[in-house]
Tab-separated table of C-alpha atoms in Angstrom:
chain	number	residue	atom	x	y	z
A	1	MET	CA	8.302	-4.775	-20.180
A	2	TYR	CA	6.126	-4.797	-17.090
A	3	ARG	CA	2.426	-4.766	-16.356
A	4	ILE	CA	0.279	-2.626	-14.091
A	5	ILE	CA	-1.619	-5.294	-12.210
A	6	SER	CA	-4.538	-3.409	-10.702
A	7	GLY	CA	-6.482	-0.157	-10.533
A	8	LYS	CA	-7.605	2.079	-13.370
A	9	TRP	CA	-4.787	0.900	-15.663
A	10	LYS	CA	-5.105	-2.788	-14.765
A	11	ALA	CA	-3.345	-5.082	-17.292
A	12	LYS	CA	-1.688	-2.124	-19.056
A	13	LYS	CA	1.696	-3.213	-20.428
A	14	ILE	CA	4.554	-0.737	-20.128
A	15	ALA	CA	7.420	-1.326	-22.542
A	16	ALA	CA	10.724	0.251	-21.599
A	17	PRO	CA	13.420	0.869	-24.215
A	18	LYS	CA	15.530	-2.260	-24.707
A	19	HIS	CA	18.840	-0.736	-23.583
A	20	PHE	CA	17.501	0.114	-20.082
A	21	ASP	CA	19.321	-1.930	-17.465
A	22	VAL	CA	16.526	-2.514	-14.953
A	23	ARG	CA	14.972	-5.274	-12.895
A	24	PRO	CA	11.279	-4.465	-12.354
A	25	THR	CA	9.605	-6.281	-9.451
A	26	THR	CA	7.885	-9.399	-10.804
A	27	ASP	CA	4.076	-9.483	-11.110
A	28	PHE	CA	3.911	-12.239	-8.492
A	29	ALA	CA	5.970	-10.280	-5.945
A	30	LYS	CA	4.190	-7.014	-6.801
A	31	GLU	CA	0.783	-8.587	-6.231
A	32	ALA	CA	1.911	-9.874	-2.838
A	33	LEU	CA	3.435	-6.503	-1.965
A	34	PHE	CA	0.255	-4.561	-2.737
A	35	SER	CA	-1.904	-7.013	-0.848
A	36	ILE	CA	0.257	-6.295	2.256
A	37	ILE	CA	0.006	-2.525	1.654
A	38	GLU	CA	-3.725	-2.397	0.903
A	39	ASN	CA	-4.512	-4.316	4.090
A	40	ARG	CA	-2.988	-1.443	6.063
A	41	TYR	CA	-3.667	1.748	4.100
A	42	GLU	CA	-6.290	3.425	1.974
A	43	LEU	CA	-4.026	4.350	-0.906
A	44	GLU	CA	-6.159	7.279	-1.995
A	45	PHE	CA	-5.101	9.095	1.197
A	46	ALA	CA	-1.543	7.746	1.568
A	47	SER	CA	1.675	9.585	0.821
A	48	VAL	CA	4.312	7.392	-0.808
A	49	LEU	CA	8.070	7.664	-1.354
A	50	ASP	CA	9.505	5.289	-3.971
A	51	LEU	CA	13.303	5.093	-3.668
A	52	PHE	CA	15.489	3.635	-6.465
A	53	ALA	CA	12.356	3.965	-8.612
A	54	GLY	CA	13.956	2.470	-11.752
A	55	ILE	CA	11.465	2.783	-14.610
A	56	GLY	CA	8.495	3.314	-12.334
A	57	SER	CA	6.941	-0.140	-11.970
A	58	ILE	CA	5.989	0.496	-8.314
A	59	THR	CA	5.302	4.232	-8.748
A	60	LEU	CA	2.812	3.648	-11.567
A	61	GLU	CA	1.175	0.785	-9.667
A	62	PHE	CA	0.493	3.143	-6.738
A	63	ALA	CA	-0.839	5.806	-9.120
A	64	SER	CA	-3.095	3.315	-10.904
A	65	ARG	CA	-4.555	2.394	-7.504
A	66	ASP	CA	-5.579	6.015	-6.913
A	67	CYS	CA	-2.687	7.161	-4.719
A	68	GLN	CA	-2.489	10.951	-5.172
A	69	ASP	CA	0.860	11.743	-3.510
A	70	ILE	CA	3.867	9.824	-4.835
A	71	THR	CA	7.481	10.982	-4.835
A	72	SER	CA	9.848	8.883	-6.965
A	73	VAL	CA	13.599	9.211	-6.510
A	74	GLU	CA	15.832	7.789	-9.253
A	75	MET	CA	19.383	8.644	-10.270
A	76	ASN	CA	19.339	7.654	-13.949
A	77	PRO	CA	18.135	10.647	-16.037
A	78	LYS	CA	16.722	8.407	-18.804
A	79	HIS	CA	14.701	6.445	-16.276
A	80	CYS	CA	13.361	9.681	-14.751
A	81	THR	CA	12.290	10.905	-18.188
A	82	PHE	CA	10.632	7.555	-18.858
A	83	ILE	CA	8.623	7.677	-15.595
A	84	SER	CA	7.544	11.280	-16.252
A	85	SER	CA	6.532	10.676	-19.857
A	86	THR	CA	4.684	7.433	-19.033
A	87	ALA	CA	2.869	9.154	-16.146
A	88	ALA	CA	1.846	11.983	-18.489
A	89	GLU	CA	0.669	9.528	-21.136
A	90	LEU	CA	-1.499	7.705	-18.559
A	91	ASP	CA	-2.867	10.940	-17.116
A	92	MET	CA	-1.048	10.420	-13.790
A	93	ALA	CA	1.374	13.347	-13.965
A	94	LEU	CA	-0.341	15.263	-11.144
A	95	GLN	CA	-0.020	12.294	-8.789
A	96	ILE	CA	3.716	11.760	-9.247
A	97	SER	CA	6.713	13.958	-8.484
A	98	VAL	CA	9.869	12.533	-10.097
A	99	GLN	CA	13.131	13.629	-8.452
A	100	ARG	CA	16.412	12.875	-10.178
A	101	ALA	CA	18.986	12.225	-7.445
A	102	ASP	CA	21.195	9.708	-5.725
A	103	VAL	CA	18.912	8.263	-3.023
A	104	PHE	CA	21.451	8.670	-0.208
A	105	ASP	CA	22.116	12.327	-1.121
A	106	TRP	CA	18.393	12.999	-1.476
A	107	LEU	CA	17.673	11.558	1.981
A	108	LYS	CA	20.439	13.673	3.549
A	109	LYS	CA	19.204	16.851	1.843
A	110	ASN	CA	15.485	16.515	2.473
A	111	ARG	CA	15.426	15.641	6.192
A	112	THR	CA	12.407	17.005	8.071
A	113	LYS	CA	10.724	18.331	4.895
A	114	LYS	CA	7.991	15.708	4.619
A	115	GLN	CA	6.777	12.480	6.196
A	116	TYR	CA	5.325	9.483	4.366
A	117	ASP	CA	2.908	6.665	5.154
A	118	ILE	CA	4.713	4.222	2.884
A	119	ILE	CA	8.346	4.208	1.791
A	120	PHE	CA	9.315	1.560	-0.731
A	121	ALA	CA	13.015	1.019	-1.483
A	122	ASP	CA	14.392	-1.340	-4.119
A	123	PRO	CA	18.153	-0.754	-4.071
A	124	PRO	CA	20.501	-2.617	-6.439
A	125	PHE	CA	20.651	-6.277	-5.405
A	126	GLU	CA	24.442	-6.119	-5.161
A	127	MET	CA	24.352	-3.358	-2.511
A	128	ASP	CA	26.350	-4.418	0.540
A	129	GLU	CA	24.954	-4.945	4.033
A	130	LYS	CA	26.555	-1.801	5.427
A	131	LYS	CA	24.760	0.348	2.809
A	132	TYR	CA	21.448	-1.331	3.666
A	133	GLY	CA	22.041	-0.339	7.290
A	134	GLU	CA	22.866	3.227	6.257
A	135	LEU	CA	19.712	3.440	4.119
A	136	ILE	CA	17.451	2.217	6.942
A	137	SER	CA	19.087	4.592	9.452
A	138	LEU	CA	18.769	7.610	7.151
A	139	ILE	CA	15.056	6.954	6.767
A	140	LEU	CA	14.224	6.083	10.373
A	141	ASN	CA	16.466	8.561	12.186
A	142	ASN	CA	15.332	11.522	10.098
A	143	ASN	CA	11.597	11.116	10.607
A	144	TYR	CA	10.702	10.268	7.028
A	145	LEU	CA	8.055	7.843	8.269
A	146	LYS	CA	4.807	8.920	9.877
A	147	GLU	CA	4.111	7.312	13.256
A	148	ASN	CA	2.189	4.393	11.729
A	149	GLY	CA	4.196	4.437	8.529
A	150	ILE	CA	6.096	1.532	7.052
A	151	LEU	CA	9.357	1.126	5.162
A	152	ILE	CA	9.321	-1.799	2.744
A	153	LEU	CA	12.723	-2.910	1.542
A	154	GLU	CA	13.054	-5.207	-1.467
A	155	HIS	CA	16.173	-7.367	-1.394
A	156	GLN	CA	17.556	-10.769	-2.295
A	157	THR	CA	16.151	-13.492	-0.059
A	158	LYS	CA	19.669	-14.538	0.942
A	159	ASN	CA	20.499	-11.013	2.228
A	160	ILE	CA	17.954	-10.239	4.934
A	161	PRO	CA	18.865	-6.903	6.565
A	162	GLN	CA	19.437	-7.065	10.307
A	163	HIS	CA	17.700	-4.227	12.141
A	164	PRO	CA	15.632	-4.110	15.355
A	165	ASN	CA	12.749	-2.359	13.554
A	166	VAL	CA	12.263	-5.181	11.016
A	167	THR	CA	8.839	-6.600	11.941
A	168	ALA	CA	8.550	-9.251	9.214
A	169	THR	CA	10.202	-10.521	6.055
A	170	ARG	CA	8.060	-12.029	3.300
A	171	LYS	CA	9.816	-14.276	0.793
A	172	TYR	CA	8.792	-14.716	-2.846
A	173	GLY	CA	11.420	-16.906	-4.486
A	174	ASN	CA	14.748	-15.099	-4.562
A	175	VAL	CA	13.052	-11.751	-3.801
A	176	SER	CA	11.990	-10.738	-0.291
A	177	PHE	CA	10.309	-7.719	1.257
A	178	SER	CA	11.325	-6.683	4.761
A	179	LEU	CA	8.751	-4.589	6.616
A	180	ILE	CA	10.318	-1.982	8.883
A	181	LYS	CA	8.407	0.156	11.368
A	182	ALA	CA	9.098	3.774	12.337
A	183	ASN	CA	11.177	4.505	15.440
A	184	GLU	CA	9.260	5.005	18.671
A	185	LYS	CA	8.661	8.687	19.457
A	186	GLU	CA	11.368	9.047	22.163
A	187	GLU	CA	13.942	7.321	19.954
A	188	ASN	CA	13.121	9.743	17.148
A	189	GLU	CA	13.905	12.735	19.311
A	190	GLU	CA	17.200	11.306	20.543
A	191	ASN	CA	18.310	10.242	17.096
A	192	GLU	CA	17.266	13.251	15.069
A	193	GLU	CA	20.828	14.370	14.513
A	194	THR	CA	22.250	10.916	13.826
A	195	VAL	CA	23.449	9.786	10.400
């Protein structure tokens, strides 16, 4: 069960089937996350990519706050169906494109197709440091972020990813968000083929 905390569906409770093995971002962390995001962007005009979307806690929060362009990537078919059906039920289906795929494969396949203002990634907490590095590189080196875009990575507080583009890490108990900026223009051109 999770709650949409703001926007047109404020306080709406979303109950996922009991057998779903998910870890939605807590209300406390989600509130902090969206206060960071809304200080920087007008969500109505932002394009968002939600990676490891789970059962859509972050996707639906963006949609509730009037974001019109959200792509959610999730590997579990049941979770994808749940996001799609919940979005339809809440009249958000036109705002959300649900893509069933392994995030790493999806990022390799969709290079240069689209850029985003905000990319949110909540990989499994047990993912190792090397995979975090690979994830960040795939996003930054393939121009997924617009020039003033931001990648927000949710991770365990004890595992802060090391990367030169990390501009800040905000801690909320055992959950942290690392804020990662896009590569500088020249770097982008040099690194286009990397990863």
